[in-house]
Tab-separated table of C-alpha atoms in Angstrom:
chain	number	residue	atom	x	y	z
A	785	UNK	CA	43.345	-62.142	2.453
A	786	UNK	CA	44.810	-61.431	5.815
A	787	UNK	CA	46.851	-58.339	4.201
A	788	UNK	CA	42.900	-57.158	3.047
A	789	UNK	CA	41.367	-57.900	6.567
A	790	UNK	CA	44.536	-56.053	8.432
A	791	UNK	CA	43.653	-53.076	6.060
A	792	UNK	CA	40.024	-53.143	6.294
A	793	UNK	CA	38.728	-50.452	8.870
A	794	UNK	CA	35.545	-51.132	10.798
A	795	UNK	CA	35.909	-54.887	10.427
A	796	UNK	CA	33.468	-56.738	12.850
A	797	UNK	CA	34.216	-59.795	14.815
A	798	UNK	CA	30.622	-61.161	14.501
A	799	UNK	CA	31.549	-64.367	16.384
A	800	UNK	CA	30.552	-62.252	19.423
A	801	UNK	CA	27.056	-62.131	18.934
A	802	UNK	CA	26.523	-58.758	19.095
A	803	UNK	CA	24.803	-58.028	14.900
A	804	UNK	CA	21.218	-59.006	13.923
A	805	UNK	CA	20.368	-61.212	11.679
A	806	UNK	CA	23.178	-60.980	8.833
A	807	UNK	CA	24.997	-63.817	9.901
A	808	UNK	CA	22.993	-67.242	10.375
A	809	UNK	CA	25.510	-69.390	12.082
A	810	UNK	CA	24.812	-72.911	12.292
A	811	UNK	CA	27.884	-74.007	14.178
A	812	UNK	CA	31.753	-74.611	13.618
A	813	UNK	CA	31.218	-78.683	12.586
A	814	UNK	CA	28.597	-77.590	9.835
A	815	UNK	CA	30.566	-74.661	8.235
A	816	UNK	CA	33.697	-76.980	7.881
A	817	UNK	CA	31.001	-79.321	6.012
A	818	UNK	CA	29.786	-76.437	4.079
A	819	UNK	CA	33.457	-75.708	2.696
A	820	UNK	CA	33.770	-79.202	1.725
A	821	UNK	CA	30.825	-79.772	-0.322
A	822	UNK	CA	31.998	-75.905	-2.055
A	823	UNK	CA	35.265	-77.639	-2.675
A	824	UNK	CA	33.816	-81.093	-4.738
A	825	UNK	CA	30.918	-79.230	-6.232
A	826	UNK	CA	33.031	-76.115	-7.122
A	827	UNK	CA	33.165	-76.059	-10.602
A	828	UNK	CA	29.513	-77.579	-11.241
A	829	UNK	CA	26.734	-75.336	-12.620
A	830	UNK	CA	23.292	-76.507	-12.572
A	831	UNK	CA	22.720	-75.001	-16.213
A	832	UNK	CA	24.090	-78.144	-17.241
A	833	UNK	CA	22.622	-81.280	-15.773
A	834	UNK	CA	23.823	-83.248	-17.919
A	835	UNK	CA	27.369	-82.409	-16.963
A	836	UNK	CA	26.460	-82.203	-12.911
A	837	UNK	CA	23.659	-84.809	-12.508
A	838	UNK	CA	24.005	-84.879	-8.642
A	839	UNK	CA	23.727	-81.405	-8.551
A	840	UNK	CA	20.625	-81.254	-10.092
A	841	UNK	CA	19.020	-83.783	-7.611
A	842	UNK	CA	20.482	-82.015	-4.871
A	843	UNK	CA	18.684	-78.549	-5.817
A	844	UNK	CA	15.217	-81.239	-6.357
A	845	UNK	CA	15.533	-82.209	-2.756
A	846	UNK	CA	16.097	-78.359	-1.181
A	847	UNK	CA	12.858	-77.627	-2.974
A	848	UNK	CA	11.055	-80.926	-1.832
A	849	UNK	CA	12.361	-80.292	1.603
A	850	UNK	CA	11.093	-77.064	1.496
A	851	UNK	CA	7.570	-78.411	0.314
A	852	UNK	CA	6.695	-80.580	2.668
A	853	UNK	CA	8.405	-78.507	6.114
A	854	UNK	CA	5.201	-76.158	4.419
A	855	UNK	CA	2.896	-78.763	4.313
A	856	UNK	CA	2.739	-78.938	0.242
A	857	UNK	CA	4.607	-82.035	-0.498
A	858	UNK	CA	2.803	-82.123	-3.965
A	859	UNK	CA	3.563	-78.442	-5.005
A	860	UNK	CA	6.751	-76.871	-6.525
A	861	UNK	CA	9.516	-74.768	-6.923
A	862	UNK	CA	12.747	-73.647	-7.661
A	863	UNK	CA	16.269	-72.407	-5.726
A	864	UNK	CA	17.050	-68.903	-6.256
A	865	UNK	CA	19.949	-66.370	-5.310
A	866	UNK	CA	18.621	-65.131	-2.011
A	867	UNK	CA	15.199	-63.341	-0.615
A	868	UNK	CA	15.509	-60.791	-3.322
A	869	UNK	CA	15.488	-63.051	-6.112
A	870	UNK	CA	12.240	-65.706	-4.946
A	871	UNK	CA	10.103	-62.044	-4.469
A	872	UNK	CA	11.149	-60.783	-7.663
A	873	UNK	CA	10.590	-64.344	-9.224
A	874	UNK	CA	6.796	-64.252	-7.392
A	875	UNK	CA	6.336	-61.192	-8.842
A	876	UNK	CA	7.220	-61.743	-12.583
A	877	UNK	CA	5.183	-65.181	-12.216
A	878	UNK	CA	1.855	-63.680	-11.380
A	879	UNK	CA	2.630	-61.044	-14.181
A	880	UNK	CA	2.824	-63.676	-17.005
A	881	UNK	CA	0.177	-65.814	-15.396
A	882	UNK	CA	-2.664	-62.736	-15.139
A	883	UNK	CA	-1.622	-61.831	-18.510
A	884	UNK	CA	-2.270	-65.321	-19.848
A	885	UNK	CA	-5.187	-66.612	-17.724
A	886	UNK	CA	-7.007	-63.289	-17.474
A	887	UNK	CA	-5.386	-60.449	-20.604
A	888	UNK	CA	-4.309	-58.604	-17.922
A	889	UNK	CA	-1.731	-56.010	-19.464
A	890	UNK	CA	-1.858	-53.247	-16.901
A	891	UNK	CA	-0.779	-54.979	-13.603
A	892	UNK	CA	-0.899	-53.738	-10.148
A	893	UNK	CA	-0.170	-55.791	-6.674
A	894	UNK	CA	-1.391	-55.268	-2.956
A	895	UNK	CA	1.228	-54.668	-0.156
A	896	UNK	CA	1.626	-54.158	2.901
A	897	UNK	CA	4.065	-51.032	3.919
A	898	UNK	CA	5.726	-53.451	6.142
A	899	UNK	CA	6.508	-56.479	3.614
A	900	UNK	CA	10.188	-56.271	2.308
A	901	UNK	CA	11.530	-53.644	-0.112
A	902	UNK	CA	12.194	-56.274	-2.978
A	903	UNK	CA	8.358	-56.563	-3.764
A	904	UNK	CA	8.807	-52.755	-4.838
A	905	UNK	CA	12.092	-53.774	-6.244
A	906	UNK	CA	10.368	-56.026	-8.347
A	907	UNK	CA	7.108	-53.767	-9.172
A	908	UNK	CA	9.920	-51.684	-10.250
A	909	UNK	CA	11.701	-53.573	-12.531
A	910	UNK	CA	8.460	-55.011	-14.105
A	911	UNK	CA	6.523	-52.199	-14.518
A	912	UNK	CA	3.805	-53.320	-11.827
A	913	UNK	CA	1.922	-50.750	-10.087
A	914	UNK	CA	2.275	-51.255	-6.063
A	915	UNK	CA	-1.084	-50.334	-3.965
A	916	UNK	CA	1.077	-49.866	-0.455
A	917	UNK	CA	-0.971	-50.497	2.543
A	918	UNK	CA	-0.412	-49.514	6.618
A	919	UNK	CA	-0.394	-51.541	8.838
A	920	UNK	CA	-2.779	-51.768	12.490
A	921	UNK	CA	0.111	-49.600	14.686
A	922	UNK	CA	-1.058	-52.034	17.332
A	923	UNK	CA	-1.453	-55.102	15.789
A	924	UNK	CA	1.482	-54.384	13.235
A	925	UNK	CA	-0.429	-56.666	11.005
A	926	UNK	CA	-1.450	-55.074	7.157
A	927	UNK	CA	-5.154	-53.698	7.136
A	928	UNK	CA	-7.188	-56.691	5.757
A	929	UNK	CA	-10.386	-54.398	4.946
A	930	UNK	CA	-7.979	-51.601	2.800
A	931	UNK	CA	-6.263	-54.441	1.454
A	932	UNK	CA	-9.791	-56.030	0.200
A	933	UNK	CA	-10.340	-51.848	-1.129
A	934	UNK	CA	-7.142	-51.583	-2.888
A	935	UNK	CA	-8.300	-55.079	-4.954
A	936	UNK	CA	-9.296	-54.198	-9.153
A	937	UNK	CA	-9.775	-55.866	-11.984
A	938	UNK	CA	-6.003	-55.328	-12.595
A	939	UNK	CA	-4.649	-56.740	-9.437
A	940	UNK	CA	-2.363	-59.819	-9.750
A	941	UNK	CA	-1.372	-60.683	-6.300
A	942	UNK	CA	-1.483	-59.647	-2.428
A	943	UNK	CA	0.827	-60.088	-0.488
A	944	UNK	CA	1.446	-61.040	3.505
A	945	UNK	CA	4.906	-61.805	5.480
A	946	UNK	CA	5.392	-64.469	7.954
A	947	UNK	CA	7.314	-62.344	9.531
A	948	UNK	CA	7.998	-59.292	8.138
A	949	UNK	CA	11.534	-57.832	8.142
A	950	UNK	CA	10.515	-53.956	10.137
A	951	UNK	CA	9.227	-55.397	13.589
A	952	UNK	CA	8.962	-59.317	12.992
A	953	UNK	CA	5.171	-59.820	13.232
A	954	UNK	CA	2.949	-62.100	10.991
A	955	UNK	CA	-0.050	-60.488	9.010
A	956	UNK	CA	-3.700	-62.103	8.997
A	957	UNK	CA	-2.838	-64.929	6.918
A	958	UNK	CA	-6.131	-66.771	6.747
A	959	UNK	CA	-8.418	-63.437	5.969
A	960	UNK	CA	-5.487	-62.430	3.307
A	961	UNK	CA	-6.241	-65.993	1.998
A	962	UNK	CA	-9.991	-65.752	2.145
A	963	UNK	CA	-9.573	-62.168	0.080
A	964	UNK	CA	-7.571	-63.682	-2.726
A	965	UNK	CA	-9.460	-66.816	-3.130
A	966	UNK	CA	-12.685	-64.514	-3.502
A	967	UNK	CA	-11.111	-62.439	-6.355
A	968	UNK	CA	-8.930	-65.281	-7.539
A	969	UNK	CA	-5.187	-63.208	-6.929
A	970	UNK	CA	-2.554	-64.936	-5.868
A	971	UNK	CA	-1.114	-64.861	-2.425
A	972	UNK	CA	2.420	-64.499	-1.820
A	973	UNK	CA	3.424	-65.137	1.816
A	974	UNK	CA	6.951	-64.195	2.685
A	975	UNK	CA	8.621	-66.629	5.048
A	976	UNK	CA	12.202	-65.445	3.758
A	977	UNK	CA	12.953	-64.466	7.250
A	978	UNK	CA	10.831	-66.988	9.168
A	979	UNK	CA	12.260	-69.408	6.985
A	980	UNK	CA	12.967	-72.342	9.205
A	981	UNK	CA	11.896	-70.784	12.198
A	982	UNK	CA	7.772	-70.804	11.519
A	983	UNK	CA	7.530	-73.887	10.593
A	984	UNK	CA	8.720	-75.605	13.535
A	985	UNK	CA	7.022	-72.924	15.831
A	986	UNK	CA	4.565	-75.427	16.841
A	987	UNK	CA	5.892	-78.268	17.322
A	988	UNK	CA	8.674	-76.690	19.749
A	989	UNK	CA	5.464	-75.624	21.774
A	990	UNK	CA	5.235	-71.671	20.440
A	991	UNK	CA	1.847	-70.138	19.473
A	992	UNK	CA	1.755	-69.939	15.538
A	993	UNK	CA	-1.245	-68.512	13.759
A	994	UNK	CA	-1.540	-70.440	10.319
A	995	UNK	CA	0.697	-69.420	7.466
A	996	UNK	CA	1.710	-72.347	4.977
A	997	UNK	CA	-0.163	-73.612	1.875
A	998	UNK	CA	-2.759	-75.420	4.374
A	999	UNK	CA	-4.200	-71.721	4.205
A	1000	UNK	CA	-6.975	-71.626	1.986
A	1001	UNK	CA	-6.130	-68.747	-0.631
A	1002	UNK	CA	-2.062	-69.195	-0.476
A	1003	UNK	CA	-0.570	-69.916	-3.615
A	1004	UNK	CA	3.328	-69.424	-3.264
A	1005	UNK	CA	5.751	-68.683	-0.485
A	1006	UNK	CA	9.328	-67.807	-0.275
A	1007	UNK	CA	11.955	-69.120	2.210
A	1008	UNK	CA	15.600	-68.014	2.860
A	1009	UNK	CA	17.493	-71.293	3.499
A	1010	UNK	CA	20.571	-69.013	4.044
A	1011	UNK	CA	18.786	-67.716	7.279
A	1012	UNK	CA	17.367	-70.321	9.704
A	1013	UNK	CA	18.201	-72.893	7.550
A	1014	UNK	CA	21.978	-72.304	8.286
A	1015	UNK	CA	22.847	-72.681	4.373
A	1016	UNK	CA	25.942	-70.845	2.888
A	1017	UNK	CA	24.668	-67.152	1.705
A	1018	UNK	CA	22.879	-66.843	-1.752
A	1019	UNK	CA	20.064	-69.710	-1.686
A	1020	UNK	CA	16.705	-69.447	-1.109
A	1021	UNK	CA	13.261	-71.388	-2.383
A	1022	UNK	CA	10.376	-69.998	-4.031
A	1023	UNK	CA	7.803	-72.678	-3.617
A	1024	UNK	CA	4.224	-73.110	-5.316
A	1025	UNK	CA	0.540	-74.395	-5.063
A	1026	UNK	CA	1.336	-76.193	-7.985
A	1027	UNK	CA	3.692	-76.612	-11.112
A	1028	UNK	CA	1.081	-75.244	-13.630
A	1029	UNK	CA	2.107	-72.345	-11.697
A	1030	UNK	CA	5.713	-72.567	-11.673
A	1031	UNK	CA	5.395	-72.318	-15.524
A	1032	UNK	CA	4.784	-68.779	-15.385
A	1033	UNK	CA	8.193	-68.121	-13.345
A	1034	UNK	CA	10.395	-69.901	-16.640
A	1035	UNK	CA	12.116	-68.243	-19.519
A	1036	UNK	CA	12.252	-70.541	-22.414
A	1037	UNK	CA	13.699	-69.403	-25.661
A	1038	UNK	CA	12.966	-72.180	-28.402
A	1039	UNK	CA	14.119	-70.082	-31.332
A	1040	UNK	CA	17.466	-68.485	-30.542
A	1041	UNK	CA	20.782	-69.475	-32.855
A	1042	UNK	CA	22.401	-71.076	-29.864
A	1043	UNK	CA	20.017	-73.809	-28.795
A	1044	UNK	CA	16.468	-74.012	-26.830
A	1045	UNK	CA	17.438	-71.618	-23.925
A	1046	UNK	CA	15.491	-72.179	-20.882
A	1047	UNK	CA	16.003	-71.304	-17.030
A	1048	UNK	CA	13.674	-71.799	-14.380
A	1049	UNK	CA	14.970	-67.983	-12.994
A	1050	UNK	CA	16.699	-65.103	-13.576
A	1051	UNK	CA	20.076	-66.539	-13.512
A	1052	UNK	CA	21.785	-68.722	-16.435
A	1053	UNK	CA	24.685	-70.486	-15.103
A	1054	UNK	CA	24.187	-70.637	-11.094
A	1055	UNK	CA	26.828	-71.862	-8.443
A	1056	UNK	CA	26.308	-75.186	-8.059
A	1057	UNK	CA	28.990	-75.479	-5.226
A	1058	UNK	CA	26.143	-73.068	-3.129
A	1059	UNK	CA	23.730	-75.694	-3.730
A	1060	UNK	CA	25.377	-78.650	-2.443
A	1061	UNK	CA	26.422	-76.644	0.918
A	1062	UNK	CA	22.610	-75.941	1.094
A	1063	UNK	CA	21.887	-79.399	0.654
A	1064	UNK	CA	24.726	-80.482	3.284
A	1065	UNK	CA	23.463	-78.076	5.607
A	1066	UNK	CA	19.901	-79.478	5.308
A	1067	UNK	CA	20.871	-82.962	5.745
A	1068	UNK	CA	23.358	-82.202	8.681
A	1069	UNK	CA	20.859	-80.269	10.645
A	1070	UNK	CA	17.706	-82.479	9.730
A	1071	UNK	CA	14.275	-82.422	11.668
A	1072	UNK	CA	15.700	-82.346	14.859
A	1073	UNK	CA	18.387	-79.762	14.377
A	1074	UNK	CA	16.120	-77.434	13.258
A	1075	UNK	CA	13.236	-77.779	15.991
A	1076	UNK	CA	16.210	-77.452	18.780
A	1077	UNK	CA	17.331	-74.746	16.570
A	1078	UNK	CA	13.916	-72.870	17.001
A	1079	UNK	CA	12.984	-73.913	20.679
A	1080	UNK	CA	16.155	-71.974	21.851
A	1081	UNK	CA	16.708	-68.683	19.428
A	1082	UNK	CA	12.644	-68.193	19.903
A	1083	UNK	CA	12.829	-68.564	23.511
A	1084	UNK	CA	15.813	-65.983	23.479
A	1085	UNK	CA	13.335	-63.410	21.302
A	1086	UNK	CA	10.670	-64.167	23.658
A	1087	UNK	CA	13.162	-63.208	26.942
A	1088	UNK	CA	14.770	-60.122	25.371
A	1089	UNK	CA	10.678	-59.297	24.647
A	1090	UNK	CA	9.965	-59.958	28.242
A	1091	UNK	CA	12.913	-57.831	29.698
A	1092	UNK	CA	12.137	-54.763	27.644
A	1093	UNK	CA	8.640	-54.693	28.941
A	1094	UNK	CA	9.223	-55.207	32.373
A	1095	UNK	CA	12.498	-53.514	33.066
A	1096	UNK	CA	13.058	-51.028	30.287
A	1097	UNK	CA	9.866	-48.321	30.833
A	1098	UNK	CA	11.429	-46.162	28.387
A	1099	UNK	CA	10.886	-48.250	25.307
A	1100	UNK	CA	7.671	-50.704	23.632
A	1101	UNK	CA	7.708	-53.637	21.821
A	1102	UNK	CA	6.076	-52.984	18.625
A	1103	UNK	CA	2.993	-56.014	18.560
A	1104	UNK	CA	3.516	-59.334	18.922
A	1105	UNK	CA	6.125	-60.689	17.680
A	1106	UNK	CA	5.914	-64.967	17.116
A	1107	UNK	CA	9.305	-65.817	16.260
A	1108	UNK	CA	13.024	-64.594	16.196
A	1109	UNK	CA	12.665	-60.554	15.624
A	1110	UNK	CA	12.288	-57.953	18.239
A	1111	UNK	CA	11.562	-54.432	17.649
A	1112	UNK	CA	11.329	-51.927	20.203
A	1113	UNK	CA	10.268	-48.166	19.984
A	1114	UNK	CA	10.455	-45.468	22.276
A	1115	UNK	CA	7.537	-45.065	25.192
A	1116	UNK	CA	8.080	-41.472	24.990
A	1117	UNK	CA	8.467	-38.313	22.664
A	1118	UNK	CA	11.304	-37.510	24.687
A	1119	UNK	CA	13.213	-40.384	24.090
A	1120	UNK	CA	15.080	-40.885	20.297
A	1121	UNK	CA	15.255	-44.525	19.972
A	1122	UNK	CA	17.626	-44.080	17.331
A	1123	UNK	CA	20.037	-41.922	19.985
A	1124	UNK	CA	19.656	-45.187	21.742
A	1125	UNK	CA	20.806	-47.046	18.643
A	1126	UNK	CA	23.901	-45.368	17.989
A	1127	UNK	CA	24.546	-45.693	22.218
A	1128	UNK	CA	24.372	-49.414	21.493
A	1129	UNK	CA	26.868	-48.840	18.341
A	1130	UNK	CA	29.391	-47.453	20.702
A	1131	UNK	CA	29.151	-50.759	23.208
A	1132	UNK	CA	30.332	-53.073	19.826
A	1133	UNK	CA	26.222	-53.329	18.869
A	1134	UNK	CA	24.565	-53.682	15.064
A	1135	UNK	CA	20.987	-53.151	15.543
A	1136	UNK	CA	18.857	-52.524	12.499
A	1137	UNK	CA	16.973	-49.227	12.699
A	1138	UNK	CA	13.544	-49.158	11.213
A	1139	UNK	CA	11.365	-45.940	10.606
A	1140	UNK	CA	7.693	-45.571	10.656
A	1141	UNK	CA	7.777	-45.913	13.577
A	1142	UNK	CA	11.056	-44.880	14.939
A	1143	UNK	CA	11.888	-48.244	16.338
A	1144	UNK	CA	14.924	-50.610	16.498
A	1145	UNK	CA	15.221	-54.385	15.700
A	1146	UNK	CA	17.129	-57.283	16.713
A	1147	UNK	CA	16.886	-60.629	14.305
A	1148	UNK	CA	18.066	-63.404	16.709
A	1149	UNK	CA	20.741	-65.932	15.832
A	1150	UNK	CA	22.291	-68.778	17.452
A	1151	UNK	CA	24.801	-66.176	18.252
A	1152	UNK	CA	22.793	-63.960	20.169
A	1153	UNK	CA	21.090	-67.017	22.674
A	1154	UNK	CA	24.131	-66.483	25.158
A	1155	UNK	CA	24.321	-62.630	24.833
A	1156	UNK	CA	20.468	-61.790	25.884
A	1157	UNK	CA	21.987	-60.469	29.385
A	1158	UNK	CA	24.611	-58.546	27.814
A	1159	UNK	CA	21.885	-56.984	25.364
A	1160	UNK	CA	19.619	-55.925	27.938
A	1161	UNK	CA	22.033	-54.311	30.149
A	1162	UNK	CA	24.069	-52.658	27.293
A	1163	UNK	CA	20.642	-51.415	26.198
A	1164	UNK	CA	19.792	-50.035	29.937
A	1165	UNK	CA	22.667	-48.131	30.153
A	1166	UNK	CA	22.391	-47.129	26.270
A	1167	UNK	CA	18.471	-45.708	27.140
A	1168	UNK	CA	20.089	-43.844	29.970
A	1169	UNK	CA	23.000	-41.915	27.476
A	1170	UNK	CA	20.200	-41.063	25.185
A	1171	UNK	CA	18.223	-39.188	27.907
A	1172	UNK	CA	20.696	-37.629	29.871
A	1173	UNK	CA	23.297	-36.708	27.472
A	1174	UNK	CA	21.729	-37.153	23.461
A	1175	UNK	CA	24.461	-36.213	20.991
A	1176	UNK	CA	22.619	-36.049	18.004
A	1177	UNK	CA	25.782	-36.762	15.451
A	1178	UNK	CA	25.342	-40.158	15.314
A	1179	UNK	CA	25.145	-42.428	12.138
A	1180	UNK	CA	21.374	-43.610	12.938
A	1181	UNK	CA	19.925	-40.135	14.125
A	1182	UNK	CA	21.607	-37.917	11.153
A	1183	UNK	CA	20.605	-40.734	8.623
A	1184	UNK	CA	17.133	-41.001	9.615
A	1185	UNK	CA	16.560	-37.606	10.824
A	1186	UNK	CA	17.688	-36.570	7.678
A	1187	UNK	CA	15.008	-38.983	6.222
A	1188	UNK	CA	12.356	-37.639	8.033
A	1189	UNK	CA	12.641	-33.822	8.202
A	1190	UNK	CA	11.241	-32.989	4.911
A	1191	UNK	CA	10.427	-34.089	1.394
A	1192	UNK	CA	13.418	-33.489	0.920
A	1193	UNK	CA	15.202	-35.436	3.494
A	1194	UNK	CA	14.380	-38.190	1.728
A	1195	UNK	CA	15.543	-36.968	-1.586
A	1196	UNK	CA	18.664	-36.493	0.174
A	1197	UNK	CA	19.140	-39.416	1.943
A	1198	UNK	CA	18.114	-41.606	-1.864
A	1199	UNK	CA	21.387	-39.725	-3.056
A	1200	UNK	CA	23.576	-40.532	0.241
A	1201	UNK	CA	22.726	-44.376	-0.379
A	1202	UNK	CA	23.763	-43.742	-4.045
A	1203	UNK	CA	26.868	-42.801	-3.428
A	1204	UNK	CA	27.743	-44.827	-0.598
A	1205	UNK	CA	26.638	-47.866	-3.236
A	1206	UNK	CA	29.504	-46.010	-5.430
A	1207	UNK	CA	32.152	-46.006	-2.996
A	1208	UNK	CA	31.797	-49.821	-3.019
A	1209	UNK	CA	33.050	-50.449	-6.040
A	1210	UNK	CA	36.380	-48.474	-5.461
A	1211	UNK	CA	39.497	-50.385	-5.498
């Protein structure tokens, strides 16, 4: 492995704080605990709970967990792969359930252009028809009264993100709610990425508009404990109003040669070893963990917020953002935010760039809090390359220039992503 990492080009020392988001660090002491529980759990699969009964009430208590930190001790849910997985799972569940509870055969769901890529994903793989709506370009949050326009006989579910990925801001929770309790949809919030940062926003003295299942109108919600929640990478929770619900979400088989086949997801066999790291990392961290946890990465969103208003003119926050993401656009037409992205590549950086608009985000991490001075000044002095000497050959202006040039640009850029997806799986 050290022969693969010498030979690896590109490789990133994250430890230094400088990437957003991707790696969720909860601290040396809890990754060594992490590795142990992969080590006695690593050969377990929760397919079999017969086999791995501790398992199996591990994975029960992430879910509970889960419940009542979003004030639904008495709902359900089930562990899934990642963020991906509990959307696609959402998805599939209000499917079968419109099809059952109301013949719906021809289904369609509400969106917001600004809720993450794996409810199209999804749409895509089901055959759902997606009704994609903008979002305020002040407010950032989805247009409640195109949203209540877009709404048919065929719709299934809306949907509203708390946060969403682009620019981290929350959508109008409580008139999404009010919408799909009036034409009896569902209402899928997405907390993957506020995960167990919203929930605590309160009580570590933030301003938090409502967002759990004390929101009239919500029926299921999706968390990412591998995010906030510090947990080894590929768990998440898709949680529920109720289990009559959940139902929809299983595949049971009763007739095939091998045995009753039944799985509450898309998976069969699943790592159990992942679930007992999420469940140490749960444990280890506890109530108090994660509240500390939030008080200091929101506070560090909140400063690098403050800083780019008030000493970066160049460049606006886009909305409001409530918890750990900051995006940041450019002030003027003058100005190519991305130019400043790849500037910020060149000082050791990973930003993510967003389009529509232009705009740049940082997800803070634990790894970030002590690196908010570094990031401002690295992103002074990054604003100042752009304007005085733009080179236009970086990664972030020729991929997204590209993107936005023509119809065709994004044609174009579809079949660059292809084939960089390709070049991952040579050996």
């Amino acid at each position: 492995m050290e022969k693969m990492d010498a030979e690896s080009s590109g490789h990133v020392d994250w430890h230094e704080g400088k990437i957003s988001g991707a790696v969720y660090h909860g601290g040396e002491d809890l990754q060594r605990l992490i590795v142990s529980a992969f080590e006695r759990y690593s050969v377990s699969n929760p397919l079999h709970p017969d086999v791995f009964p501790a398992v199996r009430k591990m994975e029960a208590e992430i879910v509970s967990m889960c419940l009542k930190m979003y004030n639904n001790p008495n709902g359900a849910g089930v562990t899934t792969s990642g963020g991906t997985e509990s959307i696609i799972m959402a998805v599939k569940t209000y499917r079968d359930w419109a099809r059952a509870t109301k013949g719906i055969t021809e289904p369609e769901i509400v969106v917001p252009i600004s809720a993450h890529a794996a409810f199209d994903k999804g749409a895509a793989y089901l055959k759902i028809k997606v009704h994609t709506i903008p979002v305020d370009p002040v407010t950032r949050q989805v247009d409640v009264k195109r949203v209540s326009r877009a709404i048919n006989a065929n719709t299934i579910m809306i949907v509203g993100s708390a946060v969403n990925f682009p620019d981290g801001c929350q959508d109008d929770i409580v008139a999404l709610g009010k919408l799909a309790s009036k034409h009896k949809v569902g209402l899928h919030v997405d907390c993957c990425l506020g995960s167990f940062i919203m929930p605590f926003l309160e009580e570590a003295g933030f301003p938090v508009e409502p967002f759990d299942f004390r929101v009239e109108g919500v029926t299921s919600i999706s968390c990412d404990t591998h995010k906030y929640g510090f947990a080894p990478k590929g768990n998440s929770v898709i949680m529920y109003r109720d289990a009559e619900l959940r139902r929809f979400q299983y595949y049971v088989n009763p007739n095939w040669v091998g045995g009753v086949y039944a799985s509450p997801s898309i998976a069969g066999s699943r790592p159990g070893a992942l679930i007992a790291g999420t469940w140490a990392a749960l444990q280890y961290m506890g109530h108090s963990g994660y509240l500390e946890s939030c008080r200091t990465i929101v506070s560090a969103a909140k400063t690098i917020a403050h800083r780019i208003k008030t000493e970066i003119p160049e460049l606006r926050v886009l909305g409001q953002p409530p918890a750990s993401v900051v995006a940041f656009a450019s002030q003027h037409a003058d100005l190519n935010v991305h130019e400043v992205g790849d500037a910020m590549s060149k000082k050791g950086w990973h930003l993510n760039a967003i389009t529509n608009p232009a705009a740049l985000h940082i997800a803070v991490t634990r790894l970030t809090v002590p690196m908010v001075d570094n990031l401002i000044a690295d992103l002074k002095d990054a604003v100042r390359v752009a304007k005085l000497a733009p080179s236009g050959k970086g990664t972030m202006v020729t991929l997204y220039g590209l993107g936005q040039s023509s119809p065709v640009g994004s044609t174009l850029v579809g079949h660059v992503a292809a084939a960089f997806l390709d070049t991952l799986y040579k050996a």
